mmCIF file of C-alpha atoms in Angstrom:
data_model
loop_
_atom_site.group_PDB
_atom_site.id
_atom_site.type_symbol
_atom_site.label_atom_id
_atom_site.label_comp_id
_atom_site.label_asym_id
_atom_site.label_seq_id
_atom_site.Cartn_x
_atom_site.Cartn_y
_atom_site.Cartn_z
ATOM 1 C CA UNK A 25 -23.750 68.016 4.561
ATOM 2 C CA UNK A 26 -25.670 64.376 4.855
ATOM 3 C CA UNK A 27 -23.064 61.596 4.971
ATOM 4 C CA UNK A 28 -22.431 59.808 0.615
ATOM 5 C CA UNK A 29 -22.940 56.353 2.056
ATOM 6 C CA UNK A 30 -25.215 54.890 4.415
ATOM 7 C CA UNK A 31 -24.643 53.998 7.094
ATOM 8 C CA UNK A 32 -24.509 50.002 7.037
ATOM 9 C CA UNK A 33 -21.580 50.343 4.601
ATOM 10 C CA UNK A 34 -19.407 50.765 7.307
ATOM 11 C CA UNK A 35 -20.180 46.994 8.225
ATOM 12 C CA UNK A 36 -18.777 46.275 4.637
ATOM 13 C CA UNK A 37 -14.971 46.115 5.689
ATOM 14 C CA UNK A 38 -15.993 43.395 7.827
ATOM 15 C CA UNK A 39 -18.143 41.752 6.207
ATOM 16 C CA UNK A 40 -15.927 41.521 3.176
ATOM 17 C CA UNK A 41 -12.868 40.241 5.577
ATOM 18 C CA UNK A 42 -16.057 37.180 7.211
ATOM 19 C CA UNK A 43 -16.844 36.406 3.909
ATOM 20 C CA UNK A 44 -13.485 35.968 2.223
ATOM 21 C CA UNK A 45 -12.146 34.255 5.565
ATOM 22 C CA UNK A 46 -15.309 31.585 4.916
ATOM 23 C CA UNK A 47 -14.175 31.140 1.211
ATOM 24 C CA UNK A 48 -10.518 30.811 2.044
ATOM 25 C CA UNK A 49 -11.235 28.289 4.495
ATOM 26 C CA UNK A 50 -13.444 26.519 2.324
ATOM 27 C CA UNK A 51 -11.324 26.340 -0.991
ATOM 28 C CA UNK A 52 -8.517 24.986 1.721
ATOM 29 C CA UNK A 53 -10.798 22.341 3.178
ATOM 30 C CA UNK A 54 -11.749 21.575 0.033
ATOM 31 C CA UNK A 55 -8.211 21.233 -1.856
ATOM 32 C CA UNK A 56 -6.768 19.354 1.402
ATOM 33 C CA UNK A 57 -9.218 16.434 0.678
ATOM 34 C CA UNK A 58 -9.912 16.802 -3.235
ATOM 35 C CA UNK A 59 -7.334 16.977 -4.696
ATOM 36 C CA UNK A 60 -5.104 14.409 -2.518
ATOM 37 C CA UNK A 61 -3.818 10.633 -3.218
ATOM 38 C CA UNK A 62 -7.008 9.629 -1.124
ATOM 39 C CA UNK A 63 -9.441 11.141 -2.685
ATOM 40 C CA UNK A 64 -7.898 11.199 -6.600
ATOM 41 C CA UNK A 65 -6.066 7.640 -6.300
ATOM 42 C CA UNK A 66 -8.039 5.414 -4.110
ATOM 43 C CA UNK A 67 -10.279 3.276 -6.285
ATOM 44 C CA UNK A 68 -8.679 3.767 -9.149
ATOM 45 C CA UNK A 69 -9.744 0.801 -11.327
ATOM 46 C CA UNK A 70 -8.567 1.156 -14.839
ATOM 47 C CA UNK A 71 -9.900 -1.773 -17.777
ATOM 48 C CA UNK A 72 -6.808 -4.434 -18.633
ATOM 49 C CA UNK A 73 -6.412 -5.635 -21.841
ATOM 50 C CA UNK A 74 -6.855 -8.840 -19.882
ATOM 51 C CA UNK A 75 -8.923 -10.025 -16.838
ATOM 52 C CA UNK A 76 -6.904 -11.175 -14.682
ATOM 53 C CA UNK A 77 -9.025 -12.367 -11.687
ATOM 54 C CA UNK A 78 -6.437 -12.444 -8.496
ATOM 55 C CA UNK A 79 -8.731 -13.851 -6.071
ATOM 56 C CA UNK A 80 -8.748 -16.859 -7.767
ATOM 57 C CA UNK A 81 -4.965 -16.809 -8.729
ATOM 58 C CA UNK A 82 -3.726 -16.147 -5.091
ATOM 59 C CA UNK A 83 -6.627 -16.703 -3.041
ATOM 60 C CA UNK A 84 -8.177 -20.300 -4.751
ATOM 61 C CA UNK A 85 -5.054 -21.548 -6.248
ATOM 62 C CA UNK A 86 -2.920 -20.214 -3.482
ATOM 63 C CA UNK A 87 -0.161 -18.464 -6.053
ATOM 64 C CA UNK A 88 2.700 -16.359 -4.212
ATOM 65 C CA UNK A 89 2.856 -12.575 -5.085
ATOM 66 C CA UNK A 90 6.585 -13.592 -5.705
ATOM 67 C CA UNK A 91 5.697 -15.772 -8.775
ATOM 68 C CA UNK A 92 4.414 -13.163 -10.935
ATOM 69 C CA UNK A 93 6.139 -10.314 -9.759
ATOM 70 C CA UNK A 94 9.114 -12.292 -9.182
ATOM 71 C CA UNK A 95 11.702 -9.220 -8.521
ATOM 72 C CA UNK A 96 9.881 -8.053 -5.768
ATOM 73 C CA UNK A 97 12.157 -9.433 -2.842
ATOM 74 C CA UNK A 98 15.121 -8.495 -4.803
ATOM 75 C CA UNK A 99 14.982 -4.976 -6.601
ATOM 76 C CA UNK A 100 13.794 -2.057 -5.985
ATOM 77 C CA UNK A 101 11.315 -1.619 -8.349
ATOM 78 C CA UNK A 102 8.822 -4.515 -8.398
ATOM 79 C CA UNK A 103 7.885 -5.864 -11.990
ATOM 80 C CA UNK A 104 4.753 -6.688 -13.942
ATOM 81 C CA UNK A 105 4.530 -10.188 -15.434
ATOM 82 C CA UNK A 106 5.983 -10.973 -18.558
ATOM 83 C CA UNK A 107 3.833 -13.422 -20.787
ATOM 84 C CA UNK A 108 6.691 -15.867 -20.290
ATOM 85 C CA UNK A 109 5.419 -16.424 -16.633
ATOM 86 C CA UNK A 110 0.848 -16.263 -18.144
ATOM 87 C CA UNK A 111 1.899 -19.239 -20.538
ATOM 88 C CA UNK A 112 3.948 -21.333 -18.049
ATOM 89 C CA UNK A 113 0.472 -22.381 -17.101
ATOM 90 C CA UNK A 114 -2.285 -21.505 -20.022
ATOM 91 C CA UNK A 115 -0.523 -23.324 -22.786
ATOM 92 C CA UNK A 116 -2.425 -26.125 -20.986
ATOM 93 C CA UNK A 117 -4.975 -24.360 -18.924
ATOM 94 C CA UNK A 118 -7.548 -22.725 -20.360
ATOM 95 C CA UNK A 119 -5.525 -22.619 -23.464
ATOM 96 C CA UNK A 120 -8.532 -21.899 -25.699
ATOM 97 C CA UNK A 121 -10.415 -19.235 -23.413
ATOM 98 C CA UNK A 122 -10.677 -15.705 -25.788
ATOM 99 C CA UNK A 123 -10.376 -14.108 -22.661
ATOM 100 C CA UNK A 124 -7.044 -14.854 -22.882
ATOM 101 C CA UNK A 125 -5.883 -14.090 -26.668
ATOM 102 C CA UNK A 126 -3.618 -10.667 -26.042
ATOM 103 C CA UNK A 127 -1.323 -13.222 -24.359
ATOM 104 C CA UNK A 128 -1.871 -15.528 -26.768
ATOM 105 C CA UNK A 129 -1.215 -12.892 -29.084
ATOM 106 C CA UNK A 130 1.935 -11.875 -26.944
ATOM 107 C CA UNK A 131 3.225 -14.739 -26.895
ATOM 108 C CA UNK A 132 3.640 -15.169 -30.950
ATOM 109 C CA UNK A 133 4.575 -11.753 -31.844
ATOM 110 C CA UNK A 134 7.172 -11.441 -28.975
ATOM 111 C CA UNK A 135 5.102 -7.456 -28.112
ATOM 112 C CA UNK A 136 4.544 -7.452 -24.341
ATOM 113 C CA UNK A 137 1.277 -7.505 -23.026
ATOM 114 C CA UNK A 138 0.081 -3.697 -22.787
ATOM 115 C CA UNK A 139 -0.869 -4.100 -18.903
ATOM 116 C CA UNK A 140 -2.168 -0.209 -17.322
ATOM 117 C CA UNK A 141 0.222 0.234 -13.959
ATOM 118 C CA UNK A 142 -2.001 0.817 -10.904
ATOM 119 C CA UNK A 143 0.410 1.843 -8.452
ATOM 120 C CA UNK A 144 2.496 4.204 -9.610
ATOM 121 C CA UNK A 145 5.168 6.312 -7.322
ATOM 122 C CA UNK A 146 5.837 9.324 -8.660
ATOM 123 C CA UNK A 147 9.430 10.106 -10.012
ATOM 124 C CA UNK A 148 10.213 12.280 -7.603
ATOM 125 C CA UNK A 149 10.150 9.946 -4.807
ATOM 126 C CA UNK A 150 12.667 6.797 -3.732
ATOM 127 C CA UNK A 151 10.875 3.807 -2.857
ATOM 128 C CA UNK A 152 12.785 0.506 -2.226
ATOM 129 C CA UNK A 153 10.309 -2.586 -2.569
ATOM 130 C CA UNK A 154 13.105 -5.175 -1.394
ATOM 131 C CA UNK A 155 14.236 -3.302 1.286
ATOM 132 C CA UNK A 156 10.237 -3.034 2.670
ATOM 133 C CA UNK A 157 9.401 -6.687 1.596
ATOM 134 C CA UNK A 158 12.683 -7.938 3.147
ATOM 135 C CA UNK A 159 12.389 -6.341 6.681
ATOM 136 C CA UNK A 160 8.274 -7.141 6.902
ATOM 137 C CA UNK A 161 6.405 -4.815 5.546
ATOM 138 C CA UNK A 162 3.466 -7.035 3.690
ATOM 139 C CA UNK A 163 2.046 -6.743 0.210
ATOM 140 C CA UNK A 164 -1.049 -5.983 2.174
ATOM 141 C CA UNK A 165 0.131 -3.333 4.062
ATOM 142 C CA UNK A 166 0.274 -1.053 0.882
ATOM 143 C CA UNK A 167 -1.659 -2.779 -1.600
ATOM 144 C CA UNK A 168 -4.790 -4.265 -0.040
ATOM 145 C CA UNK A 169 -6.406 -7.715 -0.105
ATOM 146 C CA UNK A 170 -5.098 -8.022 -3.522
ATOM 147 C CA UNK A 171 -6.238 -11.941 -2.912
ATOM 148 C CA UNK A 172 -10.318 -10.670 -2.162
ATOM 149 C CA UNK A 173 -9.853 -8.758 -5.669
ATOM 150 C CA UNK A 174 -11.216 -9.939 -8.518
ATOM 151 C CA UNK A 175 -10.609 -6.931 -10.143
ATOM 152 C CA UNK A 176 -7.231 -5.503 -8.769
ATOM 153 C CA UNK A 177 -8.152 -1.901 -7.978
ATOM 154 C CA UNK A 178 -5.779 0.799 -5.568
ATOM 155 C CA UNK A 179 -6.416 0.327 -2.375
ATOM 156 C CA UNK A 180 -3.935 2.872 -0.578
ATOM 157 C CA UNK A 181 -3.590 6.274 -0.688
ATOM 158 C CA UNK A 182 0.127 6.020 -1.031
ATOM 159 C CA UNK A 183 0.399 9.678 0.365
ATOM 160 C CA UNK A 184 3.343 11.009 1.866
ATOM 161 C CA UNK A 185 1.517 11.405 5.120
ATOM 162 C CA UNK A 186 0.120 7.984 4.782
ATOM 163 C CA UNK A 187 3.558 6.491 4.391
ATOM 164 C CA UNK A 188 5.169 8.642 7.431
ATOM 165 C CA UNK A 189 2.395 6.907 8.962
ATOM 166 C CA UNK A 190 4.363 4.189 9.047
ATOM 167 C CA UNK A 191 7.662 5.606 9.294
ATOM 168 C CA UNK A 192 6.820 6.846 12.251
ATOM 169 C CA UNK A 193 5.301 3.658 13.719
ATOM 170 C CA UNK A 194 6.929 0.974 12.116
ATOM 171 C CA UNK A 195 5.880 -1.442 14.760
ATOM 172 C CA UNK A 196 2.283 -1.176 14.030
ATOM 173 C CA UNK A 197 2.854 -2.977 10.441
ATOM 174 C CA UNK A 198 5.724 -5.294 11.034
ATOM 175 C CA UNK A 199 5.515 -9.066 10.502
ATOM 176 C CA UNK A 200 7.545 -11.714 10.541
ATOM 177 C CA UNK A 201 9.356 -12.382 7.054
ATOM 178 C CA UNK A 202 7.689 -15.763 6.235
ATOM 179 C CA UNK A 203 4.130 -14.051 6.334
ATOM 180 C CA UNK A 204 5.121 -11.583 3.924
ATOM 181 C CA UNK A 205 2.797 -12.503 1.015
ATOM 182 C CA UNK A 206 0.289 -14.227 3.003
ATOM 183 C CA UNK A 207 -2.058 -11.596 2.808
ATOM 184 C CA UNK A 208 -4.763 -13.560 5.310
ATOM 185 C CA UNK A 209 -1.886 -13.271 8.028
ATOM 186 C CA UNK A 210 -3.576 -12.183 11.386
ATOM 187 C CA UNK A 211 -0.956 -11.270 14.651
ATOM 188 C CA UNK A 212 -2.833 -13.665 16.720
ATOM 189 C CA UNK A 213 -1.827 -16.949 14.653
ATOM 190 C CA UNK A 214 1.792 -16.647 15.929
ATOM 191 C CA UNK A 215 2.497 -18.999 18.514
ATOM 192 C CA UNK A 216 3.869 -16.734 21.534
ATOM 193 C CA UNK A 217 6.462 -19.525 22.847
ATOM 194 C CA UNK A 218 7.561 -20.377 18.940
ATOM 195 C CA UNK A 219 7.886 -16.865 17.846
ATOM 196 C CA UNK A 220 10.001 -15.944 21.146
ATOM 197 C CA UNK A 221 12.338 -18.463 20.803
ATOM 198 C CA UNK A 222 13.018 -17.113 17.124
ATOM 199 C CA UNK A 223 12.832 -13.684 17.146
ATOM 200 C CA UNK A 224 13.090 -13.061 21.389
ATOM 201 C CA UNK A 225 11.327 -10.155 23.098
ATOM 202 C CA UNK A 226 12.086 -6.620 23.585
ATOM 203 C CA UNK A 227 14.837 -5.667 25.953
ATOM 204 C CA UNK A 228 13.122 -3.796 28.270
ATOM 205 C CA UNK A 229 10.170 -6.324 28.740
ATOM 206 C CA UNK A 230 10.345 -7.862 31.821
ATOM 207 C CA UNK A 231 7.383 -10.016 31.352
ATOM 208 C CA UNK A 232 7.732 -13.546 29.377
ATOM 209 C CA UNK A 233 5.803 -13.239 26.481
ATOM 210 C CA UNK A 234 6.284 -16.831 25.731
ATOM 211 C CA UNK A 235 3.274 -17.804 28.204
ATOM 212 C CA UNK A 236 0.779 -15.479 26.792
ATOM 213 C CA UNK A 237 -1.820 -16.971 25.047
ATOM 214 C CA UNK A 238 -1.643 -14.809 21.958
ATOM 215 C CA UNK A 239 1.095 -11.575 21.013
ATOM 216 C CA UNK A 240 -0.730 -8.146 19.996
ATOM 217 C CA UNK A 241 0.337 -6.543 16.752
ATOM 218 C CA UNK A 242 2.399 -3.897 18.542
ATOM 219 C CA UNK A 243 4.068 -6.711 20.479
ATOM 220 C CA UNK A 244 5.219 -8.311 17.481
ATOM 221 C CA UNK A 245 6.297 -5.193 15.622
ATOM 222 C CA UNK A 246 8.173 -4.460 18.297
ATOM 223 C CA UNK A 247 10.076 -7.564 18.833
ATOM 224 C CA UNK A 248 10.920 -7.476 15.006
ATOM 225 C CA UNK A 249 11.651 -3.654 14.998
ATOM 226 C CA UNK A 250 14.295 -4.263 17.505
ATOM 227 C CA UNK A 251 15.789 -7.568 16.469
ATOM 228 C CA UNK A 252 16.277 -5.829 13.151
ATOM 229 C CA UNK A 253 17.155 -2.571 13.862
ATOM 230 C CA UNK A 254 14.814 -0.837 11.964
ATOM 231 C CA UNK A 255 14.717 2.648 11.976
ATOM 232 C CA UNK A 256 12.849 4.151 8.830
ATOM 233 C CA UNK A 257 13.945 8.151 7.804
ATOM 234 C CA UNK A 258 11.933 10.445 8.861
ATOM 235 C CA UNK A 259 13.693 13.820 6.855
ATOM 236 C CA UNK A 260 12.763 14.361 3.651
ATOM 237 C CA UNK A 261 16.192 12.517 1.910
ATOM 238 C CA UNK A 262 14.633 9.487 3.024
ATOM 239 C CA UNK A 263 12.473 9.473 0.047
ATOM 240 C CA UNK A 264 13.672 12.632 -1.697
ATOM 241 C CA UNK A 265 17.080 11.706 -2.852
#
């Protein structure tokens, strides 16, 4: 009796298993970049009820980060401005611009200003801003040259692997605390004999960094990451309390 099915069906088995393997693979490539903080949340740009230009805030009139979002340094959650802090300054500059009416507006009926949050942690994660702003850890470092922004737009992934990135490394972000909000701040504008004298060197350097002409990033970090003795969590408690 002649054989039911051909006989390339019995490829099929294994072509079935190539084909579905390919898909798999392809739906998991896909998903790991898609659908991730750097693909989703980098870029992310929304419309404010008011244009609020930081490049010339920060960068032109040289404003600190800490003036607006003045708890920063000292809570754990950092804050938007209230209109109190807008009006200090446009109930004589530019008090007539429309531009500026919602604060205007704010500022009469005593209703905040309706600003749409950019960065945004999600609930389920611990993030201390003091505790990174107070042991150097920049504004830059997770939120971009705010001060080149005219339009403030997310600049980080703010990933979990992007922040073990630092976690892990610690050294290859730190600054010293005065440079904090200077968002501009390079390594090599530290002075190598001024910075030793304040901070020192690492222990088990036997050369003296003093007389170099310029300190690498990873030479500071590590001179700070000891003198402090940071040691960023690495388990998941860290940031899943």
């Amino acid at each position: 009796m002649a054989n039911f099915f051909p006989r390339w069906t019995n490829w099929l088995p294994l072509k079935l298993a190539i084909c579905g393997a390919v898909i798999v693979c392809g739906l998991t490539g896909a998903t790991w970049y898609y659908v991730t903080p750097k693909y989703t949340r980098i870029g992310y740009q929304p419309i404010q009820p008011v244009p609020f230009p930081h490049d010339i805030h920060v960068a032109q009139l040289g404003m600190d980060c800490r003036y607006c979002h003045s708890f920063v340094d000292t809570a754990a959650h950092s804050n938007l401005p209230n209109t109190q802090t807008c009006m200090a300054c446009h109930t004589q500059v530019q008090k007539d611009n429309p531009k500026l009416e919602p604060v205007r507006a704010s500022w009469k009926t005593g209703q905040p200003v309706e600003w749409v949050q950019i960065h945004r942690t999600p609930d389920y994660v611990y993030y201390n801003h003091a505790a990174h702003v107070n042991r150097g850890i920049s504004c830059a470092s997770c939120h971009g040259q705010v001060n080149r922004m005219p339009v403030v737009h997310q600049d980080k992934p703010h990933s979990m692997a992007w922040c073990l990135e630092c976690h892990r490394h610690p050294e290859n972000f730190l600054r010293p605390e005065t440079q904090i909000t200077n968002l501009d701040w390079k390594p090599d504008w530290e002075k190598p004999a001024d910075f030793v004298a304040k901070y020192g060197q690492p222990k088990d350097v036997t050369d003296d960094w003093s007389k170099k002409e310029k300190l690498t990033q990873v030479e500071i970090g590590r001179t700070l990451k000891e003198r402090w003795n940071i040691q960023p969590p690495l388990n998941c408690q860290g940031c899943h309390r």
